[in-house]
XYZ file of C-alpha atoms in Angstrom:
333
model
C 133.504 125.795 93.618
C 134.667 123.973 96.778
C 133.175 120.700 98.261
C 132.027 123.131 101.128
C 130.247 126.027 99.366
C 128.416 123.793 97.260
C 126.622 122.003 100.659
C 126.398 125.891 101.061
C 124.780 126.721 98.682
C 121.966 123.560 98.788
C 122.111 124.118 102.581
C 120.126 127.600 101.973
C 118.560 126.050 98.618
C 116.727 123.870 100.605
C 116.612 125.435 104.091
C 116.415 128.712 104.128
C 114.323 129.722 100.649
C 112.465 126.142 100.868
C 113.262 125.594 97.289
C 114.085 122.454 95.196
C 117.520 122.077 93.910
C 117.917 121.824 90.250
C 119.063 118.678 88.760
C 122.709 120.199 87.514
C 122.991 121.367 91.291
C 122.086 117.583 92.170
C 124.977 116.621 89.704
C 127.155 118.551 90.968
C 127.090 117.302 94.868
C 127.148 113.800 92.838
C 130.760 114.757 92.063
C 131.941 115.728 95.375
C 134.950 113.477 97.135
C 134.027 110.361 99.459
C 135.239 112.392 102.247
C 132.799 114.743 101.948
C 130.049 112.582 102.145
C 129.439 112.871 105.746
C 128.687 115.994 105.219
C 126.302 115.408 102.768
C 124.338 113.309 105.173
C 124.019 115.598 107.845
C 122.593 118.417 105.437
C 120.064 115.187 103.782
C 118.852 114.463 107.063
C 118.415 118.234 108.419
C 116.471 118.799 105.324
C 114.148 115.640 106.383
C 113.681 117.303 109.711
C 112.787 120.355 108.156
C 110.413 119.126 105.424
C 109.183 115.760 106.517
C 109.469 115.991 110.869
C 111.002 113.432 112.930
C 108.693 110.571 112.549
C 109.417 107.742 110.753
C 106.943 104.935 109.317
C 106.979 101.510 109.595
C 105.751 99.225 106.456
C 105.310 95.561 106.246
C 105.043 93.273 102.828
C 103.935 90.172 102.075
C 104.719 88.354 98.420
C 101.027 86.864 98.657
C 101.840 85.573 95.142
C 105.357 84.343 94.425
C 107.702 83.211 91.245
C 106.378 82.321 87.890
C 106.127 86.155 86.388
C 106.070 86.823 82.867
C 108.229 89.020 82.480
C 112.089 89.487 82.295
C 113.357 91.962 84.822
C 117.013 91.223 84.599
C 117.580 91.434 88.485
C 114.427 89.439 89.798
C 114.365 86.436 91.028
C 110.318 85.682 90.221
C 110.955 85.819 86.581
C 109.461 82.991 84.910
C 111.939 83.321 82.550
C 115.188 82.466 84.531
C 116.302 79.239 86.399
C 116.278 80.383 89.738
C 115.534 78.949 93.566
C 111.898 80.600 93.799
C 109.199 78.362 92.665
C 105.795 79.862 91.753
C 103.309 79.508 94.277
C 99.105 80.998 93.952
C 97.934 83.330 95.830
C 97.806 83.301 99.905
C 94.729 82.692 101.356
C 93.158 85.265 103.524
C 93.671 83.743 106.978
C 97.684 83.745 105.790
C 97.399 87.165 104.618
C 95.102 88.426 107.954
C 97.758 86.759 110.020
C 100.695 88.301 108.248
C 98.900 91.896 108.613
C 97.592 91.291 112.320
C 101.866 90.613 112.728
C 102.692 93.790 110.965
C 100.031 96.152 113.086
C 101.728 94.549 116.381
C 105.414 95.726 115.079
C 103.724 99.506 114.996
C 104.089 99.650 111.465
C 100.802 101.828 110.123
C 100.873 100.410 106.059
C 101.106 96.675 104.848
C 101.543 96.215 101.398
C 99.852 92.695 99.151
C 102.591 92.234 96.704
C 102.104 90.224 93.427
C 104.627 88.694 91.174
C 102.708 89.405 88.164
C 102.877 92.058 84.697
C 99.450 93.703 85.570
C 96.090 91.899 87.664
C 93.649 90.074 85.532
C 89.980 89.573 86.566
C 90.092 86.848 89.178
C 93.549 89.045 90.938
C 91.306 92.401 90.763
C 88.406 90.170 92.499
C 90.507 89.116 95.314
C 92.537 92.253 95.853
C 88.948 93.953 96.273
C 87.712 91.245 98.690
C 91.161 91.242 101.100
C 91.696 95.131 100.989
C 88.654 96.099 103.071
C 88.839 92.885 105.336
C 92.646 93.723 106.091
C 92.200 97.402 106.724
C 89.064 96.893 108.786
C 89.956 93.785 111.439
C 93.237 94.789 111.533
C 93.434 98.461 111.376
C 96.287 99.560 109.451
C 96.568 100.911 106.161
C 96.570 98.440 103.073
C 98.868 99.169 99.879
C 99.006 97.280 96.997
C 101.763 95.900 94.073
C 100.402 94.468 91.138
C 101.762 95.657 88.089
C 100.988 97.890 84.845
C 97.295 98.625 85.321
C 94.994 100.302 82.938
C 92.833 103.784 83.737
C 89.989 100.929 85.113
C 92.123 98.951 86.915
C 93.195 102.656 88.808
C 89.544 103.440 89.295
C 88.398 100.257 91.189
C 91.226 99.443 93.489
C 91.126 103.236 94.579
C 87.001 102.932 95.079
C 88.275 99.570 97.143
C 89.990 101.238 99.763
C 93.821 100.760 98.563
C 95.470 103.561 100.314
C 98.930 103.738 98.308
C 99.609 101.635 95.411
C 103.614 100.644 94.602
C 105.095 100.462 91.107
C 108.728 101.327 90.451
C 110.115 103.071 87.817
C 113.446 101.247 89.294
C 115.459 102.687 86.794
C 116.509 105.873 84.182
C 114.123 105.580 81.339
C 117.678 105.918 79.494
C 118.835 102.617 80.909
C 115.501 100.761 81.376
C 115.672 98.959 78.207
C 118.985 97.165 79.646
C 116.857 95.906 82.581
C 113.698 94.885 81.122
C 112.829 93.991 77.375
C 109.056 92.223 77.952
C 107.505 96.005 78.530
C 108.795 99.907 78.484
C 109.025 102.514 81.391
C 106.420 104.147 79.574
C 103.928 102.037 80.537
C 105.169 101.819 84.249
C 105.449 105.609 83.960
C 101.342 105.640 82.778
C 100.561 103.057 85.418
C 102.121 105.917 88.157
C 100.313 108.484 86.597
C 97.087 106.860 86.681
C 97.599 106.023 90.182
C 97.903 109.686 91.007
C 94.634 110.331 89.073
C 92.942 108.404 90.625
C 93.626 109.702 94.387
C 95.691 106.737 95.631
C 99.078 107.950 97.216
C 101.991 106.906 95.097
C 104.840 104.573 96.092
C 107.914 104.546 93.331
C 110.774 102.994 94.173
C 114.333 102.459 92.606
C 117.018 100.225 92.021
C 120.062 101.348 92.483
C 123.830 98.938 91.257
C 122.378 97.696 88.274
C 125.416 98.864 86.029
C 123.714 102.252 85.445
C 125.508 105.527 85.462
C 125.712 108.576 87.884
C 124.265 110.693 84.610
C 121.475 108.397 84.869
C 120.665 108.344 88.127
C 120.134 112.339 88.483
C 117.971 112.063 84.933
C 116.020 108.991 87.316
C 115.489 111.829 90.393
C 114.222 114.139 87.436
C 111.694 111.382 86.450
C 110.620 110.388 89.662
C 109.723 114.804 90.098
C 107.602 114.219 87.331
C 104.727 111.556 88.908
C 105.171 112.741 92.379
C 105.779 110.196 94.355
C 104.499 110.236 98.344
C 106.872 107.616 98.873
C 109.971 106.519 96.965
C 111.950 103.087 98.760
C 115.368 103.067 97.873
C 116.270 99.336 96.704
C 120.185 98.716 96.503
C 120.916 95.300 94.179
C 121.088 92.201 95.787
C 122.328 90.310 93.075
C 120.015 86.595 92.447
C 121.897 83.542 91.427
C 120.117 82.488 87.605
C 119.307 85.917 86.864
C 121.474 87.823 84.191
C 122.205 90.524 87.124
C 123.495 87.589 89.775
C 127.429 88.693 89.157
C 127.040 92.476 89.336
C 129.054 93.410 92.399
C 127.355 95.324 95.570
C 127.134 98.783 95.731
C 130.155 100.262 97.892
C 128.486 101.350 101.557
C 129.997 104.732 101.586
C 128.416 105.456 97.717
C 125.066 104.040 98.593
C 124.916 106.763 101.949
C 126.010 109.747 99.181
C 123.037 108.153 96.999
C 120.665 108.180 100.221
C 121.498 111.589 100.989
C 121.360 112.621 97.481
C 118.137 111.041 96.875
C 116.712 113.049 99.771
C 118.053 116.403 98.562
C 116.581 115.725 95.009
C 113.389 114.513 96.950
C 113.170 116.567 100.289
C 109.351 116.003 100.961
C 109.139 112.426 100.082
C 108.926 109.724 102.284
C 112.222 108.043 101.677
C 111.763 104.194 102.185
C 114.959 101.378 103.438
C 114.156 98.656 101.160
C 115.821 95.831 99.682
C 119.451 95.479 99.967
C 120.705 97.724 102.382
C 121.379 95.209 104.517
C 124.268 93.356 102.569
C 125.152 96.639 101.315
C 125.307 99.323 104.038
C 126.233 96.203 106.172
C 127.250 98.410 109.831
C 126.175 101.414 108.171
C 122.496 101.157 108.339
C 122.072 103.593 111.383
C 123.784 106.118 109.340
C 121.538 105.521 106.428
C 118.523 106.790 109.001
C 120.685 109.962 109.578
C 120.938 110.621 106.080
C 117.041 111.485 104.560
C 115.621 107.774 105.041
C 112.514 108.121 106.968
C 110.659 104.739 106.323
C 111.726 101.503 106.420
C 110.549 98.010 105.588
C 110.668 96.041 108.771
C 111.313 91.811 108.454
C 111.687 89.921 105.348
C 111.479 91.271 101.558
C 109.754 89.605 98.670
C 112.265 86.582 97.642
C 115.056 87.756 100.359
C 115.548 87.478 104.083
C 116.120 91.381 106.054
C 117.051 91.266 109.286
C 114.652 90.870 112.646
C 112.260 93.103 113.202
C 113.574 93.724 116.628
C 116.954 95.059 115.215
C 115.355 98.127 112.659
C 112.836 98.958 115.807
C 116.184 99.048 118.177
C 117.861 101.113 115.848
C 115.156 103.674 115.777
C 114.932 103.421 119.151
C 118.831 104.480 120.130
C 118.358 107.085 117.412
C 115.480 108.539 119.213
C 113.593 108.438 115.772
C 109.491 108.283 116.597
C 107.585 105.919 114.721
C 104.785 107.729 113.330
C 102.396 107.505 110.247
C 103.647 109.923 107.224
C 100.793 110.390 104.701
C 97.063 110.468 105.229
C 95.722 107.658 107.042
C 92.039 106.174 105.730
């Protein structure tokens, strides 16, 4: 079949009937020639239109603990485990992380998210999460999400009673390829902690990692995973490959493969909120804007956990000449 009837055919997949594409339909629009990856694009972004609307939402993090993590995720930085630039540092105190939130809320964003560089919370982490999540989302008014790790059913119960409104943990990878990016625990227990997340009523943010040396095979069986815990959000993070960690040679994702992956990621995904995350920037480089025309519909505004983004001024001028609304995506607490 050509290049053409196959966008055809997911054009009135996913447009006209309003139906998911399957994941050999996926593969096959994997295959398809550079040059018809424009094309791609424009169908990714009219099905974001059609099943998302035209907003798009703003997010905020803040690494309020840094470095000195347990475990050995090949491409991060914050491994305890590797000899890299970021020292640990404990845990922000709340005026820091007030003042970082109060900064997000004035960029329009309407979610902030406490990220921790640790394998799952213990007591004292659980204590302060519950203490900041309430104080953040009611002086500053704007939605609080949380990263923490693998947490157990308990762990689910209590920072969903505390007000977290969405709660991040990435399956990053193809369970196929996981165990060639982290040995110290298994994507079955980051697929548990995503399902107890779900269970417990707090929306679900699973991300990826694309450019870690894994295959296109594996990246469709990923999108199949990802169907499974039902994301409300899934950022797409491109490697940005860390001096001292065993990824810090792998090369950069080429720009015009990471838009096919965008666009692809949307058609697999078509009512998730699709997040810009870490990465794009050295990877899409000048093709950001056309990332945002291609199924992204959130974006992480300023700097990322252990790397610098660019200003917030520049992502809030692109959406602006793109005459993309910012708007809040998912239920707001």
């Amino acid at each position: 079949m050509s290049s053409r009837a196959l966008i055809a055919d997911a054009e009135a997949t996913l447009l006209d009937r309003k139906e998911q594409l399957s994941l050999e339909e996926l593969a096959a629009l994997a295959a398809l020639p550079s040059s018809s990856v424009p094309s791609l694009a424009a169908l990714a972004h009219e099905v974001r239109l059609a099943w998302c609307g035209p907003e798009v939402e703003v997010e905020g993090i803040l690494s309020a603990k840094t470095g000195g993590c347990p475990e050995d995720c090949h491409f991060c930085s914050q491994s305890a485990r590797f000899e890299t630039q970021v020292l640990a540092t404990p845990f922000l105190d709340t005026d820091q992380v007030l003042r970082a939130a109060e900064e997000t809320a004035r960029l329009g964003a309407s979610e902030f998210c406490i990220v921790l560089a640790v394998r799952g919370p213990d007591e004292r982490t659980m204590q302060r999460l519950l203490e900041l999540v309430p104080m953040v989302r009611d002086r500053v008014g704007i939605n609080v999400a949380v990263s923490a790790g693998i947490l157990t059913d308990e762990q689910a119960r209590r920072l969903s009673e505390g007000g977290v409104h969405r709660y991040n943990h990435n399956l990053e990878t193809a369970r196929s390829f996981f165990p060639q990016v982290v040995t110290t625990h298994t994507w079955d227990e980051r697929f548990e902690t995503c399902r107890l997340v779900r269970r417990h009523g707090m929306e679900l943010c699973c991300g990826v990692l694309l450019g870690m040396g894994e295959s296109v095979e594996q990246r469709i069986e990923l999108i199949g995973q990802l169907r499974q815990v039902e994301p409300d959000e899934v950022p797409i993070n491109f490697l940005n490959p860390r001096p001292g960690t065993p990824f810090g040679d792998r090369p950069l994702v080429e720009p015009l493969e990471a838009i096919r992956w965008i666009a692809l990621f949307r058609l697999g995904l078509p009512g998730a909120i699709l997040r810009y995350a870490g990465g794009r920037e050295v990877t899409l480089r000048e093709l950001q804007a056309l990332g945002m025309t291609a199924g992204i519909n959130a974006l992480i505004v300023g700097n990322y956990l252990t790397t610098l983004g660019r200003s917030p001024e520049e992502d809030l001028q692109m959406l602006d000449d793109l005459r993309m609304p910012i708007g809040v995506l998912s239920k707001v607490l």
